[in-house]
XYZ file of C-alpha atoms in Angstrom:
750
model
C 3.936 -6.335 28.760
C 0.488 -5.971 29.839
C 1.358 -4.569 33.211
C 3.868 -2.041 32.005
C 0.911 -0.932 29.950
C -1.358 -0.579 32.413
C 0.821 1.544 34.151
C 1.442 3.936 31.352
C -2.412 3.971 30.685
C -2.741 5.115 34.448
C 0.214 7.587 34.112
C -1.703 9.424 31.004
C -4.369 9.353 32.012
C -3.513 11.190 35.452
C -1.100 13.610 33.595
C -2.844 14.324 30.659
C -1.736 17.762 30.087
C 1.524 16.819 30.216
C 1.210 14.041 27.243
C -1.523 16.486 25.370
C 1.348 19.454 25.436
C 3.620 16.957 24.358
C 2.211 15.553 20.786
C 0.668 19.162 20.156
C 4.581 19.846 20.297
C 5.164 17.564 18.153
C 2.903 18.486 16.076
C 3.528 21.940 16.017
C 7.394 21.118 15.316
C 6.443 18.741 12.134
C 4.451 21.531 10.930
C 6.814 23.947 11.041
C 9.414 21.902 9.368
C 7.479 20.763 6.893
C 6.242 24.497 6.172
C 9.959 25.993 5.879
C 11.364 22.957 4.453
C 12.522 23.505 0.463
C 9.960 21.645 -1.926
C 10.897 18.133 -2.872
C 13.197 17.865 -5.876
C 13.785 14.706 -8.294
C 12.822 11.429 -6.507
C 15.603 9.412 -8.021
C 14.112 6.192 -9.568
C 17.390 4.263 -9.188
C 17.174 0.332 -9.475
C 20.512 -1.407 -8.046
C 21.683 -4.300 -9.587
C 19.773 -4.139 -13.334
C 21.097 -3.954 -16.501
C 19.435 -0.848 -17.442
C 20.718 0.774 -14.385
C 24.198 -0.009 -14.967
C 23.497 1.348 -18.253
C 22.382 4.923 -17.466
C 25.359 5.118 -14.809
C 27.564 4.575 -17.715
C 25.797 7.104 -19.501
C 26.234 9.913 -17.189
C 30.174 9.022 -16.975
C 30.829 8.970 -20.300
C 28.545 11.319 -22.084
C 28.716 14.254 -19.325
C 26.089 17.348 -19.590
C 24.105 15.279 -21.772
C 21.363 15.353 -18.593
C 20.448 11.701 -18.868
C 17.930 12.200 -15.674
C 16.278 15.446 -17.175
C 13.087 15.892 -17.933
C 11.921 15.138 -22.015
C 8.706 16.631 -24.109
C 7.819 15.380 -27.652
C 5.401 18.230 -29.315
C 3.092 16.047 -31.192
C 1.543 18.390 -34.658
C -0.920 16.720 -37.020
C -1.828 18.563 -40.217
C -5.673 19.291 -40.827
C -6.810 16.586 -42.932
C -5.989 16.541 -47.013
C -2.930 18.721 -45.777
C 0.861 17.312 -44.708
C 3.329 18.621 -42.357
C 5.702 19.533 -45.265
C 3.135 22.387 -46.060
C 4.766 25.520 -46.142
C 2.361 27.022 -44.127
C 2.446 24.171 -41.622
C 6.205 23.855 -41.396
C 6.264 27.698 -40.620
C 3.972 27.143 -37.553
C 6.026 24.505 -36.510
C 9.293 26.096 -36.859
C 7.846 29.578 -35.648
C 6.941 26.958 -32.403
C 10.580 25.199 -32.039
C 11.975 29.093 -31.893
C 9.775 29.760 -29.081
C 10.810 26.252 -26.947
C 14.106 26.905 -27.397
C 14.647 29.776 -25.633
C 13.548 28.259 -21.998
C 16.162 29.056 -19.282
C 15.815 25.295 -18.351
C 15.504 24.008 -22.058
C 18.984 21.716 -23.328
C 17.868 21.195 -26.879
C 14.933 21.100 -28.677
C 14.963 18.280 -32.166
C 13.622 20.244 -35.024
C 11.276 17.402 -36.806
C 12.721 18.625 -40.363
C 16.355 18.345 -39.795
C 16.337 15.046 -37.329
C 13.775 12.968 -39.779
C 10.874 13.402 -37.540
C 8.289 13.549 -39.988
C 6.107 10.546 -40.364
C 6.181 8.563 -44.268
C 2.831 9.286 -45.280
C 3.857 13.474 -44.234
C 0.658 13.768 -41.532
C 2.444 13.826 -38.377
C 5.970 15.497 -36.885
C 7.159 15.754 -33.685
C 9.339 18.422 -32.104
C 12.342 16.269 -29.116
C 12.721 18.829 -26.139
C 15.274 18.170 -23.194
C 15.611 19.801 -20.676
C 18.587 20.470 -17.945
C 16.043 19.110 -14.981
C 13.713 16.630 -13.870
C 9.971 16.995 -14.489
C 9.252 17.559 -10.564
C 12.112 20.080 -10.237
C 11.653 22.005 -13.720
C 9.610 25.701 -12.925
C 5.952 26.345 -13.230
C 6.997 28.900 -16.276
C 8.893 26.973 -18.246
C 5.803 24.057 -17.876
C 3.821 27.402 -18.859
C 5.770 28.197 -22.138
C 5.580 24.942 -22.984
C 1.642 24.631 -22.907
C 1.382 28.240 -24.580
C 3.809 27.158 -27.389
C 1.837 24.451 -27.964
C -1.967 26.622 -27.743
C -0.386 29.382 -30.252
C 0.505 26.178 -33.145
C -3.176 25.004 -32.151
C -4.369 28.446 -32.435
C -2.898 27.873 -36.180
C -4.734 24.999 -37.342
C -2.669 22.060 -36.574
C -3.657 19.552 -33.720
C -0.951 19.578 -31.432
C -0.721 17.305 -27.800
C 2.608 17.230 -25.645
C 3.938 13.462 -24.168
C 6.644 13.108 -21.893
C 7.371 13.722 -18.129
C 7.883 17.247 -18.521
C 3.699 17.888 -17.672
C 4.587 15.532 -14.921
C 2.128 16.673 -11.987
C 1.457 15.964 -8.038
C -0.846 13.101 -8.098
C -3.968 14.492 -6.414
C -6.248 12.296 -4.111
C -9.636 14.541 -4.841
C -12.843 14.774 -2.737
C -13.412 11.150 -2.034
C -10.359 11.043 0.330
C -12.331 13.266 2.365
C -15.618 11.395 2.017
C -13.995 8.109 3.488
C -12.957 10.238 6.735
C -16.504 11.706 7.297
C -17.872 7.641 6.703
C -15.387 6.581 9.254
C -17.008 9.367 11.475
C -20.269 7.956 10.986
C -19.004 4.238 11.975
C -17.553 5.790 15.123
C -20.746 7.586 15.970
C -22.894 4.432 15.588
C -20.839 2.121 17.223
C -20.277 3.965 20.490
C -23.394 5.715 20.443
C -21.857 9.222 21.483
C -19.979 12.332 19.430
C -17.548 12.425 22.311
C -16.332 8.737 22.261
C -16.256 8.708 18.392
C -14.324 11.694 18.106
C -11.187 10.398 20.115
C -9.971 7.952 17.550
C -10.573 10.777 14.684
C -8.694 13.208 16.616
C -5.587 10.583 17.356
C -5.421 9.422 14.086
C -5.195 13.252 12.571
C -3.061 14.022 14.665
C -0.683 11.095 14.286
C -0.991 11.648 10.540
C -0.261 15.315 10.418
C 3.072 14.373 12.594
C 4.012 11.512 10.415
C 3.145 13.404 7.020
C 4.630 16.698 8.058
C 7.628 15.140 8.577
C 7.875 13.581 5.421
C 7.502 16.933 3.649
C 10.064 18.179 6.021
C 12.587 15.291 4.871
C 11.291 14.872 1.526
C 13.999 17.163 -0.194
C 16.891 15.697 1.784
C 15.576 12.099 1.533
C 14.475 12.197 -1.996
C 11.080 11.121 -1.145
C 8.856 10.698 -4.225
C 4.892 12.321 -3.767
C 3.480 9.146 -3.916
C 5.295 8.409 -0.497
C 3.567 11.034 1.684
C -0.067 9.896 0.339
C 0.766 6.162 1.407
C 1.855 7.527 4.835
C -1.722 8.984 5.102
C -3.729 6.382 3.626
C -2.319 3.681 5.933
C -1.781 6.128 9.225
C -5.300 7.375 8.582
C -6.772 3.743 8.598
C -4.379 2.089 11.489
C -4.540 5.172 13.698
C -8.526 5.494 13.764
C -8.550 1.091 14.152
C -6.012 1.613 17.402
C -7.596 3.782 19.073
C -10.989 2.633 18.555
C -10.015 -0.759 20.199
C -8.458 1.134 23.274
C -11.696 3.006 23.951
C -13.808 0.061 23.100
C -11.906 -1.920 25.876
C -11.971 1.537 28.039
C -16.015 1.431 27.751
C -16.078 -2.180 28.386
C -14.183 -1.987 31.599
C -16.518 0.767 32.933
C -19.572 -1.187 32.589
C -17.416 -3.780 34.701
C -18.163 -0.779 37.826
C -14.314 0.498 37.915
C -13.282 4.044 37.990
C -12.274 5.877 35.128
C -8.677 5.720 35.974
C -8.548 2.033 36.494
C -10.469 1.410 33.144
C -7.790 3.278 30.923
C -5.325 1.949 32.610
C -6.613 -1.942 32.336
C -7.596 -0.931 28.251
C -4.177 -0.028 27.757
C -2.911 -3.201 29.255
C -4.724 -5.251 27.172
C -6.217 -3.919 23.752
C -3.088 -1.922 23.894
C -1.165 -4.879 24.176
C -3.208 -5.919 21.136
C -2.196 -2.861 19.357
C 1.464 -3.331 20.040
C 1.640 -6.699 18.212
C -0.733 -5.769 15.781
C 1.235 -2.468 14.920
C 4.833 -4.754 14.759
C 3.156 -7.034 12.599
C 2.566 -3.823 10.192
C 5.554 -2.238 10.827
C 7.741 -6.026 9.739
C 5.984 -5.940 6.556
C 6.357 -2.671 5.494
C 9.960 -2.337 6.779
C 10.819 -5.362 5.048
C 9.837 -4.089 1.246
C 13.504 -3.079 1.756
C 14.874 -6.615 0.563
C 13.168 -5.578 -2.841
C 16.683 -3.507 -3.056
C 14.340 -0.487 -4.829
C 15.125 2.513 -3.124
C 12.200 4.128 -3.976
C 10.114 1.194 -2.664
C 12.029 1.103 0.341
C 11.035 4.619 1.291
C 7.234 4.285 0.549
C 7.487 1.525 3.292
C 9.957 2.900 5.926
C 7.765 6.108 5.701
C 4.954 4.643 5.808
C 5.758 2.225 9.226
C 6.813 5.655 11.253
C 3.640 6.653 10.612
C 1.989 3.330 11.950
C 4.766 3.821 14.603
C 3.101 7.078 15.289
C -0.043 5.749 15.424
C 0.713 2.903 17.969
C 2.373 5.728 20.670
C -0.350 7.988 19.918
C -3.387 5.176 20.667
C -1.099 3.973 23.668
C -0.938 7.528 25.485
C -3.225 10.012 24.207
C -5.994 8.305 24.169
C -6.210 7.338 27.597
C -5.139 11.542 28.446
C -7.997 12.317 26.397
C -10.359 9.946 27.937
C -9.156 11.871 31.411
C -10.836 15.125 29.380
C -13.846 13.888 28.831
C -14.570 12.076 32.069
C -18.011 10.991 32.539
C -19.101 12.556 28.618
C -17.318 9.107 27.293
C -20.389 6.250 28.858
C -19.810 2.455 29.527
C -20.606 0.095 27.208
C -24.564 -0.596 27.297
C -25.268 3.071 28.671
C -27.298 4.296 25.825
C -29.280 1.173 26.280
C -29.931 1.596 29.817
C -30.987 5.229 29.421
C -33.421 4.319 27.190
C -34.879 2.016 30.009
C -33.622 -1.243 28.884
C -30.913 -1.795 31.333
C -29.837 -5.463 31.697
C -31.644 -5.821 34.752
C -35.287 -4.974 33.208
C -34.538 -6.616 29.644
C -37.099 -9.856 29.713
C -36.304 -12.964 30.156
C -36.412 -15.092 26.683
C -38.955 -17.650 27.108
C -36.712 -20.775 25.320
C -32.928 -19.599 26.009
C -30.397 -20.585 23.320
C -27.398 -22.844 24.135
C -25.235 -19.966 23.681
C -28.101 -17.780 25.593
C -28.616 -18.984 29.168
C -31.518 -18.513 30.972
C -31.745 -15.027 32.482
C -29.328 -13.587 29.983
C -30.321 -10.944 27.461
C -30.592 -11.528 23.989
C -27.705 -12.548 22.433
C -25.932 -9.678 20.255
C -25.257 -10.429 16.733
C -21.690 -11.255 16.950
C -22.331 -14.110 19.952
C -25.551 -15.771 17.501
C -23.436 -15.352 14.525
C -20.335 -17.089 16.330
C -22.722 -19.612 17.800
C -23.838 -20.672 14.149
C -20.226 -21.360 12.718
C -19.134 -23.618 15.478
C -22.190 -25.575 14.858
C -21.592 -26.002 11.758
C -17.709 -25.086 10.671
C -17.128 -27.473 7.771
C -20.151 -25.683 5.684
C -18.887 -22.355 6.636
C -14.928 -23.312 6.130
C -15.676 -24.381 2.710
C -18.142 -22.032 1.755
C -15.284 -18.934 2.785
C -12.576 -21.063 0.570
C -14.632 -21.455 -2.297
C -15.515 -17.937 -2.554
C -12.162 -16.314 -2.081
C -10.910 -19.012 -4.414
C -13.278 -17.797 -6.960
C -12.367 -14.572 -6.435
C -8.429 -15.415 -6.680
C -9.473 -16.772 -10.731
C -8.758 -13.879 -12.538
C -5.166 -13.428 -10.885
C -3.943 -16.319 -13.367
C -4.285 -14.013 -16.277
C -2.045 -11.275 -13.836
C 0.014 -9.301 -16.307
C 2.168 -6.819 -14.735
C 4.290 -3.593 -16.018
C 4.691 -0.069 -14.739
C 2.578 3.108 -16.158
C 3.670 4.933 -19.007
C 1.598 7.685 -21.303
C -0.214 4.580 -23.059
C -2.198 4.281 -19.740
C -3.134 7.633 -19.194
C -6.915 8.569 -19.608
C -7.665 9.266 -23.436
C -8.514 13.384 -22.323
C -4.972 14.046 -21.572
C -2.912 15.719 -23.575
C 0.058 12.848 -23.088
C -2.242 10.130 -24.043
C -3.119 11.693 -27.017
C 0.368 12.616 -28.122
C 1.127 8.333 -27.272
C -1.308 7.690 -29.718
C -0.765 10.440 -32.597
C 3.141 9.152 -32.795
C 1.760 5.427 -32.564
C -0.193 6.174 -35.625
C 2.260 8.320 -37.540
C 5.341 6.150 -36.544
C 4.400 2.712 -35.512
C 3.479 1.324 -31.670
C 7.366 0.769 -30.772
C 8.214 4.516 -31.074
C 6.366 5.020 -27.783
C 8.961 2.944 -26.135
C 12.554 3.122 -27.995
C 14.953 1.187 -26.725
C 18.517 2.762 -26.187
C 21.562 0.759 -26.126
C 24.565 1.557 -25.021
C 27.894 -0.263 -26.288
C 31.015 0.343 -24.101
C 34.004 -0.670 -26.159
C 36.820 0.636 -23.864
C 37.738 -3.069 -23.693
C 37.813 -3.560 -27.143
C 40.827 -3.390 -30.136
C 38.361 -1.732 -32.917
C 35.619 0.376 -30.954
C 34.304 1.963 -34.180
C 34.202 -1.763 -35.936
C 32.513 -3.043 -32.607
C 29.891 -0.488 -32.552
C 29.122 -1.174 -36.339
C 28.742 -5.383 -35.194
C 26.177 -4.347 -32.547
C 24.309 -2.067 -35.173
C 24.005 -4.802 -37.664
C 23.238 -7.913 -35.325
C 20.368 -5.965 -33.917
C 19.396 -4.909 -37.115
C 18.633 -8.926 -37.726
C 16.300 -9.649 -35.178
C 13.280 -10.234 -35.355
C 10.722 -7.080 -33.962
C 12.984 -4.026 -35.290
C 11.383 -1.236 -37.005
C 14.472 0.804 -37.050
C 18.158 1.007 -36.045
C 19.929 4.587 -35.321
C 23.664 4.762 -36.756
C 26.033 4.529 -33.694
C 26.312 7.644 -32.166
C 29.971 7.566 -30.077
C 31.362 9.980 -27.132
C 33.864 12.292 -27.218
C 36.353 9.830 -26.609
C 35.383 7.047 -29.035
C 35.175 4.317 -26.208
C 31.512 4.751 -26.008
C 28.173 5.013 -28.552
C 24.689 4.899 -28.097
C 22.149 2.986 -30.652
C 18.309 4.022 -30.672
C 16.303 0.625 -31.533
C 12.574 1.074 -32.248
C 10.483 -1.895 -31.785
C 7.478 -3.154 -33.782
C 5.312 -3.707 -30.485
C 4.116 -1.165 -27.951
C 6.304 -0.887 -24.893
C 4.299 -3.115 -22.681
C 3.944 -5.868 -24.489
C 5.411 -9.105 -24.504
C 7.111 -8.992 -27.614
C 9.151 -5.645 -26.687
C 10.435 -7.919 -23.652
C 11.435 -10.657 -25.779
C 12.800 -8.234 -27.936
C 14.885 -6.811 -24.619
C 16.308 -10.149 -23.976
C 17.168 -11.090 -27.597
C 19.627 -8.162 -28.020
C 20.912 -8.748 -24.680
C 21.546 -12.511 -26.050
C 23.252 -10.944 -29.000
C 25.439 -8.729 -26.968
C 27.181 -11.704 -25.195
C 28.368 -13.418 -28.429
C 29.724 -9.761 -29.966
C 31.444 -9.324 -26.173
C 33.178 -12.788 -26.625
C 34.453 -11.848 -30.504
C 35.075 -7.936 -30.100
C 35.333 -7.522 -26.426
C 32.989 -4.506 -26.414
C 29.842 -4.705 -23.511
C 26.216 -4.428 -24.904
C 23.752 -3.093 -22.608
C 20.019 -2.025 -22.976
C 18.398 0.956 -21.223
C 15.592 3.267 -21.804
C 12.639 3.935 -19.687
C 10.796 0.672 -21.174
C 13.861 -1.938 -20.446
C 14.156 -0.073 -16.901
C 10.057 -1.110 -16.490
C 11.084 -4.918 -17.775
C 13.804 -4.970 -15.438
C 11.988 -3.524 -12.681
C 9.164 -6.297 -13.143
C 11.475 -8.958 -13.163
C 13.567 -7.787 -10.253
C 9.738 -7.303 -8.117
C 8.901 -11.111 -9.550
C 12.300 -12.374 -8.349
C 11.646 -10.675 -4.916
C 8.613 -11.682 -4.287
C 9.177 -15.228 -2.666
C 12.078 -13.916 -0.465
C 9.908 -11.061 0.669
C 7.307 -13.191 1.341
C 9.180 -15.938 3.334
C 10.951 -13.019 5.187
C 7.527 -11.167 6.430
C 5.300 -13.990 7.155
C 8.105 -15.992 8.663
C 8.902 -13.041 11.251
C 4.798 -12.776 11.992
C 4.405 -16.064 12.464
C 6.955 -16.084 14.810
C 5.924 -13.080 16.690
C 2.102 -14.507 16.751
C 3.710 -17.593 18.521
C 5.139 -15.617 21.221
C 1.347 -13.585 21.248
C -1.065 -16.347 21.055
C 1.690 -19.252 22.459
C 0.490 -21.653 19.833
C 1.493 -23.352 16.420
C -1.938 -23.552 14.805
C -3.437 -20.301 15.173
C -0.108 -18.342 13.445
C -0.564 -21.330 10.909
C -4.077 -20.834 10.202
C -3.481 -16.760 10.658
C -1.025 -16.656 7.379
C -3.201 -19.537 5.479
C -5.973 -16.959 5.658
C -3.727 -13.837 4.621
C -2.650 -15.732 1.500
C -6.163 -16.537 0.829
C -7.323 -12.883 1.360
C -4.432 -11.429 -0.850
C -4.853 -14.217 -4.000
C -8.379 -12.800 -3.945
C -7.851 -9.237 -3.899
C -5.188 -9.807 -6.820
C -8.260 -11.306 -8.502
C -10.263 -8.028 -7.993
C -7.353 -5.665 -8.913
C -7.002 -7.796 -12.147
C -10.991 -7.709 -12.917
C -11.213 -4.277 -12.499
C -7.856 -2.837 -13.818
C -6.908 -5.302 -16.526
C -9.960 -6.452 -17.287
C -12.260 -3.250 -17.245
C -14.780 -5.199 -15.041
C -17.110 -2.111 -12.675
C -14.174 0.095 -14.609
C -16.448 2.860 -14.838
C -17.516 3.032 -11.152
C -14.185 3.004 -10.044
C -13.227 5.530 -12.722
C -10.957 3.861 -14.365
C -10.578 5.270 -18.046
C -8.038 3.112 -19.427
C -7.552 -0.918 -18.665
C -4.218 -2.643 -18.678
C -0.792 -4.512 -17.233
C -0.979 -4.207 -13.205
C 1.664 -2.129 -12.003
C 4.600 -4.144 -11.341
C 4.656 -3.680 -7.587
C 1.140 -4.047 -6.675
C 1.504 -7.733 -5.909
C 5.075 -7.366 -4.002
C 3.243 -4.340 -2.083
C -0.012 -5.652 -1.206
C 1.727 -9.018 -0.014
C 3.164 -6.716 2.284
C 0.196 -3.957 3.390
C -2.269 -6.582 3.554
C -0.238 -8.895 5.241
C 0.257 -6.511 8.257
C -3.562 -5.081 8.217
C -5.166 -8.878 8.569
C -2.853 -9.794 11.429
C -4.191 -6.415 13.112
C -7.684 -8.191 13.113
C -6.252 -11.540 13.786
C -4.519 -10.295 17.199
C -7.121 -8.415 17.992
C -10.106 -10.953 17.638
C -8.245 -14.174 18.881
C -6.683 -12.170 21.398
C -10.135 -12.202 23.119
C -10.894 -15.585 22.202
C -7.209 -16.272 23.868
C -8.470 -14.367 26.760
C -11.282 -16.419 27.628
C -9.838 -19.532 27.082
C -7.033 -19.011 29.268
C -9.556 -17.510 32.322
C -11.250 -21.278 32.028
C -14.049 -21.140 29.491
C -13.962 -24.420 26.907
C -13.045 -23.502 23.534
C -16.218 -22.944 21.628
C -17.185 -21.119 23.856
C -14.380 -18.667 24.151
C -14.846 -18.605 20.378
C -18.544 -17.206 20.865
C -17.019 -15.036 23.650
C -14.109 -13.495 21.713
C -16.648 -12.582 19.115
C -19.318 -11.058 21.761
C -16.615 -9.027 22.475
C -14.664 -8.016 19.469
C -17.147 -8.716 16.453
C -18.850 -5.754 16.476
C -15.646 -3.437 16.587
C -13.924 -5.434 14.264
C -16.675 -4.627 12.215
C -16.449 -1.091 12.479
C -12.594 -0.875 12.863
C -13.088 -2.689 9.088
C -15.720 -0.596 7.913
C -13.615 2.231 8.610
C -10.250 0.736 6.901
C -12.462 0.161 3.629
C -13.658 3.851 3.914
C -10.548 5.242 4.222
C -8.456 3.237 1.345
C -11.865 3.352 -1.023
C -11.368 6.995 -0.137
C -8.065 7.564 -2.237
C -9.647 5.876 -5.579
C -10.349 9.056 -6.953
C -6.963 9.475 -7.055
C -5.314 11.142 -10.171
C -2.513 9.188 -9.975
C -3.031 5.042 -11.125
C -0.422 3.789 -8.825
C -2.564 5.467 -5.938
C -5.766 4.415 -7.365
C -5.049 0.937 -7.583
C -3.731 0.759 -4.543
C -6.545 2.568 -2.425
C -8.827 -0.007 -4.263
C -6.265 -3.176 -3.919
C -6.111 -2.407 0.024
C -10.105 -2.328 0.392
C -10.744 -4.812 -1.539
C -8.496 -6.932 0.552
C -9.612 -5.490 3.953
C -13.095 -6.793 2.863
C -12.269 -10.399 2.139
C -9.786 -10.535 5.070
C -11.961 -9.318 7.526
C -15.294 -10.276 6.705
C -14.737 -14.084 5.257
C -11.377 -14.876 6.261
C -11.767 -13.443 10.235
C -15.043 -13.458 10.849
C -15.704 -16.693 8.927
C -12.874 -19.042 8.299
C -11.364 -18.390 11.718
C -14.047 -19.219 13.810
C -14.569 -22.614 11.785
C -11.407 -23.494 12.165
C -11.208 -23.127 15.614
C -13.715 -24.751 15.932
C -12.741 -27.793 14.069
C -9.759 -28.010 16.073
C -10.943 -27.234 19.380
C -8.566 -27.534 22.086
C -5.666 -28.604 19.798
C -5.704 -24.914 18.421
C -4.253 -23.650 21.553
C -1.141 -26.297 21.977
C 2.060 -25.553 22.500
C 4.705 -28.141 23.036
C 6.210 -27.661 27.112
C 9.603 -27.221 26.058
C 8.763 -24.007 23.619
C 6.443 -22.770 26.174
C 9.099 -22.574 28.582
C 11.786 -20.681 26.300
C 9.389 -18.310 24.866
C 9.136 -14.552 26.750
C 5.852 -14.562 28.496
C 4.306 -11.227 27.132
C 0.552 -11.547 28.887
C -1.176 -9.628 26.144
C -4.722 -11.390 27.699
C -3.790 -9.067 30.832
C -3.439 -12.246 33.696
C -1.236 -10.060 35.714
C -4.215 -7.203 36.272
C -6.128 -9.703 37.653
C -7.017 -9.917 41.363
C -6.966 -12.797 43.588
C -10.950 -13.374 42.934
C -10.722 -12.952 39.364
C -7.804 -15.461 38.820
C -9.700 -17.865 41.191
C -11.884 -18.124 38.493
C -12.609 -20.903 35.753
C -12.149 -24.246 35.820
C -8.750 -25.658 37.030
C -8.386 -28.325 34.534
C -8.631 -25.522 31.557
C -5.823 -23.673 33.064
C -3.744 -26.453 33.771
C -4.485 -27.471 29.885
C -3.276 -24.419 29.002
C -0.178 -24.243 31.303
C 0.874 -28.192 29.273
C-alpha cells in the first residue's frame, strides 16, 4: 500500500492543476445539486420489528385518511387568577381561536375544548387539539404563522396561551460556537506549523470535503428522507477528521523535507507513510459508522452512512488534494524545524547539554516535550498505568446511574412555548396527560369484535397507574378500535414503562380468550421500544465493530496484543465519556456552563452512537501514534526506544489533532437541538479522555511493560496476513534498509 500511495502522492504533486480541478468541479456539482434540490420533507421515524411500529402501520391500513403521521398541536389556555375557562368571556375567546385555527388549508381537524371534555376539573386550564394533514417538517410557514397568530390574539384577550406538539418543530441550529471551534483549530494549526500557509492547507481541504459531503446530503435529503440532524452530524465528524488527516500528511511532509528530500519526493513519501495511516484510520471510522445499520433503525442507519461518506471524502482529499496544494505552496511550506533555524537556533548551532539524559545522547539538541514525557512513562510504566485507569474509572462512575429516554417537550428549555404548554397540561390534567398511550385492538380474527373492545378497555381500567381510559373508537369496518390510556406518571418515567408492559401482558391473555390482538403505540410507547431496541443491539454492535477493527489493526500492526490493548483502552475512554454525559445532562453538573437548561434522561441512542463514533476516532490516534512506534521498531530500535521515538515524531501532531477535534466537536454544544448538543459534548470529552489519557499515557505504559512481546505475532498468522507495509519499508533505499540491528529485524519477522 505504501508504494501505491507514494506513487499517488507524487502524481498528485505533479498533476496538481488536474487534481485541483477535479475537486473544485465536484464541489461545484454538489453545490448546484443542493441548491436545485427540493426541500427536505418528512424524515420518517420508523422502528421495524417493534410493537409500536406494527400498531402504527395497522392504523394507516384500517383508518385511511386519518393522517396518522400528521403534525399535531395542543393550544393550551389558562384563565387569569380568580377566573375559569368556562366563564363567558374566556369561552368566547377560545371558540374564536378554534374557528381561526380551522381555516388553514393544511388543517385536518380542530377539537373544541368544550365539546371534547378538554377542560381541567378546576376549570382553570383547557386545550384545543389541532391535527394537520402533513408532518411538522412539511408544514408551510404560513400555517405555523397562523397557529402562532391565533395564540397571540388569545393572549391579547387576557388568557395565558402556550402551544405544544410538533407543529412548531424547527430545523436545529448550531449557533456561532461552531465558527469558534474552527477558529480554535486554525490557531492550533498555526502554532503547530509556525506558518499560515501550512496551517491553511488542512483547513482548506477539510472545508472542501465537508462542503462536498454536506451538499450531497442536502441534494439527496428529499429523495432519501434524510433528517436535518444528518447533515449536522456529517459536518461535525467530517470537519474533525478532515483537518486531522490533512494535518498528519502535512506534518510528515515537513519532516521529509527536513531530511533533505526534494519536494515531490517528500510529498510522495508523506502520502506513502502518513497516508497509509490515514487510510486505515479512516477505515475504522467508516466501519464504526456503517456498522450502525445493525441496530435496524433507518434514521440511525442513514445518519451513519452519510457521516461515513463524508469521512471517505476526507480520506480521498487528504491523499490527493494535499500533495497537490503542497505543489502550489512550493517553498512557502518550510521543513520541520526551519522556523527555529531562521531564528538562529539551528540544530548544529545549539549548545550541547552538560549532562545528557538517558534518552538524550551527547551532542544532540534538547529533547522535545513528547520525548521527555515518553521517557518518563517508560521509566515508570506501572504507576502511569494505574493512575490512568483509576482516573478513567472514577470518571465512569456516573455511568452506573445512566437513565435512557428520548427527548419530548418536557426536556425543552423552560423558555420555549412547548415546554410551558407541557407544564400547563401537567398542572391541569396530571403528568401522564403529556404522554397518553394509544391501544390498538385488532379484532379481525374475533367472533365478537365489540365485546373484545370492551374487554380490553375493562382490563386496562383495572391496571395500576391508569388515570383514564377512553371508550373504544372503532373504524368503519368495525374490526379495529383505538383506546386512549392516560397514565398517572410522566412519559419518561419507569412507572409509565411498566404500565406499557402490563398492558401488553394483559393483551396476551385477552387474545387467548377472544382472538383479538392488542397493540400499544403512541410517542411514549415508541420511545420505550426504541430504547429497548437500542439496548438489545448494543452488545452485537460492539462485537461487530470492535471485531472488524481488531482484525484490521492486526493487519496494520502485525501484532495481537497491540490491537487488544487498543480495544480495551477504547472501552475505558467511552465509559468515562458516558459518565461525563450523565454528570452534565442527567445530574446537572456544570449544566449552566454547557447551556443545558433542563436535565433529564440521556438520549437513548447516545450509548450506541458514542460506541461507534468514539471507537472510530480513538483508532485514529492509535494508528497515527503507534504506527510511528512500529516504524521505529521495524527499523531496528529497541522496544522502549521505539516508544520514545514514536512520541518524538508524533506526540506534538497527535496533541494538535486532538485539540482541533475537541474544538470542532465542542463548537456544536451551542446547538439548539438537545441531541446535537449532547453528541457534541460527548464526543469532545471522549476525545480528551482517549487522546490525552489512553493514547498518551496508558498506551506507552502498556507497551513499555510488554516490551518485545507487544509486537509478537504467530509465524503462521504472519504468513497468512497480507503485507500492507504501513511503515513504508518498501520506500526505503538500500542504505536505509541496511541500518539497524539485525537481531531486531529478525525478531520482527519471527
